[in-house]
Coordinates of C-alpha atoms in Angstrom, one line a residue:
X1 CA -10.8 -3.3 31.8
X2 CA -12.1 0.2 31.6
X3 CA -14.5 1.4 28.9
X4 CA -11.6 3.4 27.3
X5 CA -9.5 0.2 27.2
X6 CA -12.3 -1.6 25.4
X7 CA -12.6 1.2 22.8
X8 CA -8.8 1.2 22.3
X9 CA -8.8 -2.5 21.8
X10 CA -11.6 -2.2 19.2
X11 CA -9.6 0.6 17.5
X12 CA -6.5 -1.6 17.3
X13 CA -8.5 -4.5 15.8
X14 CA -10.0 -2.2 13.2
X15 CA -6.6 -0.9 12.2
X16 CA -5.3 -4.5 11.9
X17 CA -8.3 -5.2 9.6
X18 CA -7.3 -2.1 7.5
X19 CA -3.8 -3.4 7.2
X20 CA -5.0 -6.8 6.1
X21 CA -7.4 -5.3 3.6
X22 CA -4.8 -3.0 2.0
X23 CA -2.2 -5.8 2.0
X24 CA -4.7 -8.0 0.1
X25 CA -5.5 -5.2 -2.3
X26 CA -1.9 -4.7 -3.2
X27 CA -1.2 -8.4 -3.6
X28 CA -4.3 -8.9 -5.8
X29 CA -3.3 -5.9 -8.0
X30 CA 0.1 -7.6 -8.5
X31 CA -1.6 -10.9 -9.5
X32 CA -4.1 -9.1 -11.8
X33 CA -1.3 -7.3 -13.6
X34 CA 0.8 -10.5 -14.0
X35 CA -2.0 -12.6 -15.4
X36 CA -4.0 -9.8 -17.1
X37 CA -6.9 -10.9 -14.9
X38 CA -9.5 -8.2 -15.5
X39 CA -12.0 -9.8 -13.2
X40 CA -9.5 -9.7 -10.3
X41 CA -8.7 -6.1 -11.2
X42 CA -12.4 -5.3 -11.0
X43 CA -12.5 -6.9 -7.6
X44 CA -9.7 -4.7 -6.4
X45 CA -11.6 -1.6 -7.7
X46 CA -14.8 -2.8 -6.0
X47 CA -13.1 -3.5 -2.7
X48 CA -11.7 0.1 -2.7
X49 CA -15.1 1.0 -1.3
X50 CA -14.4 -1.2 1.7
X51 CA -11.1 0.5 2.2
X52 CA -12.8 3.9 2.1
X53 CA -15.6 2.8 4.4
X54 CA -13.2 1.3 7.0
X55 CA -11.1 4.5 6.9
X56 CA -14.2 6.5 7.8
X57 CA -15.1 4.1 10.6
X58 CA -11.7 4.3 12.1
X59 CA -11.6 8.1 11.9
X60 CA -15.0 8.3 13.5
X61 CA -14.0 6.0 16.3
X62 CA -10.9 8.1 17.0
X63 CA -13.0 11.2 17.2
X64 CA -15.4 9.5 19.6
X65 CA -12.6 8.5 21.9
X66 CA -11.3 12.1 21.9
X67 CA -14.8 13.4 22.7
X68 CA -15.8 10.9 25.3
X69 CA -12.6 10.0 27.1
X70 CA -10.2 12.9 26.6
X71 CA -7.2 10.4 26.5
X72 CA -3.8 11.5 27.7
X73 CA -0.2 10.4 27.6
X74 CA 0.3 6.9 25.9
X75 CA -3.4 6.6 25.0
X76 CA -3.4 10.0 23.3
X77 CA -0.3 9.1 21.3
X78 CA -1.9 5.8 20.3
X79 CA -5.1 7.3 19.0
X80 CA -3.2 10.1 17.1
X81 CA -1.0 7.4 15.5
X82 CA -4.1 5.4 14.5
X83 CA -5.5 8.5 12.8
X84 CA -2.4 9.1 10.8
X85 CA -1.7 5.4 10.0
X86 CA -5.3 5.0 8.8
X87 CA -4.9 7.9 6.4
X88 CA -1.6 6.5 4.9
X89 CA -3.1 3.0 4.5
X90 CA -6.1 4.5 2.6
X91 CA -3.6 6.1 0.2
X92 CA -1.8 2.8 -0.3
X93 CA -5.3 1.3 -1.0
X94 CA -5.7 4.0 -3.6
X95 CA -2.4 3.0 -5.2
X96 CA -3.6 -0.7 -5.5
X97 CA -6.9 0.6 -7.0
X98 CA -5.0 2.7 -9.6
X99 CA -2.8 -0.3 -10.6
X100 CA -5.9 -2.4 -11.1
X101 CA -7.4 0.2 -13.4
X102 CA -4.3 0.0 -15.6
X103 CA -4.9 -3.8 -15.9
X104 CA -8.5 -3.1 -17.1
X105 CA -7.2 -0.6 -19.7
X106 CA -4.6 -3.0 -21.2
X107 CA -5.7 -5.1 -24.1
X108 CA -2.9 -7.7 -24.0
X109 CA -1.0 -9.3 -21.2
X110 CA 2.2 -7.4 -20.2
X111 CA 5.3 -8.7 -22.0
X112 CA 7.4 -10.9 -19.7
X113 CA 10.6 -9.3 -21.0
X114 CA 9.3 -5.8 -20.1
X115 CA 8.3 -6.9 -16.6
X116 CA 11.7 -8.5 -16.1
X117 CA 13.8 -5.6 -17.5
X118 CA 11.8 -3.0 -15.6
X119 CA 12.0 -5.0 -12.4
X120 CA 8.4 -4.4 -11.7
X121 CA 7.9 -7.8 -10.0
X122 CA 10.8 -7.0 -7.7
X123 CA 9.1 -3.7 -6.8
X124 CA 5.8 -5.4 -6.1
X125 CA 7.5 -8.0 -3.8
X126 CA 9.5 -5.3 -2.0
X127 CA 6.4 -3.1 -1.5
X128 CA 4.3 -5.9 -0.2
X129 CA 7.1 -7.0 2.1
X130 CA 7.5 -3.4 3.4
X131 CA 3.8 -3.2 4.2
X132 CA 4.0 -6.5 6.1
X133 CA 7.0 -5.3 8.0
X134 CA 5.3 -2.1 8.9
X135 CA 2.4 -4.0 10.4
X136 CA 4.8 -6.1 12.5
X137 CA 6.4 -2.9 13.7
X138 CA 3.1 -1.5 14.8
X139 CA 2.0 -4.7 16.5
X140 CA 5.3 -5.5 18.2
X141 CA 6.9 -2.1 18.4
X142 CA 9.9 -3.6 16.7
X143 CA 12.6 -1.0 15.9
X144 CA 14.9 -3.7 14.2
X145 CA 12.2 -4.4 11.6
X146 CA 11.7 -0.7 11.2
X147 CA 15.3 -0.3 10.0
X148 CA 14.7 -3.0 7.5
X149 CA 11.8 -1.0 6.0
X150 CA 14.1 1.9 5.3
X151 CA 16.6 -0.3 3.6
X152 CA 13.9 -1.9 1.4
X153 CA 12.6 1.5 0.5
X154 CA 16.1 2.4 -0.8
X155 CA 15.7 -0.5 -3.2
X156 CA 12.4 0.8 -4.5
X157 CA 14.0 4.2 -5.0
X158 CA 16.8 2.7 -7.0
X159 CA 14.5 0.7 -9.3
X160 CA 12.4 3.8 -9.8
X161 CA 15.4 6.0 -10.7
X162 CA 16.6 3.5 -13.4
X163 CA 13.1 2.9 -14.8
X164 CA 13.1 5.8 -17.3
X165 CA 16.2 4.5 -19.1
X166 CA 14.9 0.9 -19.2
X167 CA 11.5 1.9 -20.5
X168 CA 13.0 4.2 -23.2
X169 CA 15.3 1.4 -24.4
X170 CA 12.3 -1.0 -24.6
X171 CA 10.1 1.5 -26.5
X172 CA 12.8 2.0 -29.1
X173 CA 13.0 -1.8 -29.7
X174 CA 9.2 -2.3 -29.4
X175 CA 7.5 0.9 -30.7
X176 CA 4.1 -0.8 -30.7
X177 CA 4.2 -1.2 -26.9
X178 CA 4.1 2.4 -25.9
X179 CA 0.8 2.1 -24.0
X180 CA 2.0 -0.9 -22.0
X181 CA 5.2 0.9 -21.2
X182 CA 3.3 3.9 -20.0
X183 CA 1.3 1.7 -17.7
X184 CA 4.4 0.0 -16.4
X185 CA 6.2 3.3 -15.6
X186 CA 3.1 4.6 -13.9
X187 CA 2.9 1.4 -11.8
X188 CA 6.5 1.8 -10.9
X189 CA 5.9 5.3 -9.7
X190 CA 2.9 4.1 -7.6
X191 CA 4.9 1.3 -6.0
X192 CA 7.7 3.8 -5.1
X193 CA 5.1 5.8 -3.3
X194 CA 4.1 2.7 -1.3
X195 CA 7.6 2.8 0.2
X196 CA 7.2 6.5 1.0
X197 CA 3.8 6.0 2.6
X198 CA 5.1 3.1 4.6
X199 CA 8.2 5.0 5.9
X200 CA 5.8 7.7 7.0
X201 CA 3.8 5.2 9.0
X202 CA 6.9 4.4 11.0
X203 CA 7.3 8.0 11.9
X204 CA 3.9 8.2 13.6

């Protein structure tokens, strides 16, 4: 194994760690919102530093590979893909961090009826599933799974498109729940962007 091969192996392991970290962040944000667990929300906010730190490490390692080894062909495409995937994963980490902040700002647990009618839980499950699928696509170069990601993203888009009408109806029936509704609609928008960021990963 050449020194370049070793560096590429390290880079792949770092990117896998980034996937796992961001996946955990999104899942913890979901649990925090469901249970109004402010301590878990704070953990997500704190771990955002780890996401940012790992992003910088991966960026630096990519730059070092360019500078020291001048990769070509397949190796060049791999390093370029890692750079772009790394950036998208960091943005998904930001989304999880933002959702956790909503949990900290909410005084009461989110209403079960609101969660059900907005289909927020479905969105969380789909977004988390998409992120897992994207990781499998990267590891296994699986185009069949990639097509599943685009179908799942369509589901996120559909829920997002219907959200305004659902939230408006709920606010009319529950005028004291405006702040909760604003947090829910903002979370829906963020989860829709998880799908967009994930689709972009597949185009790298």
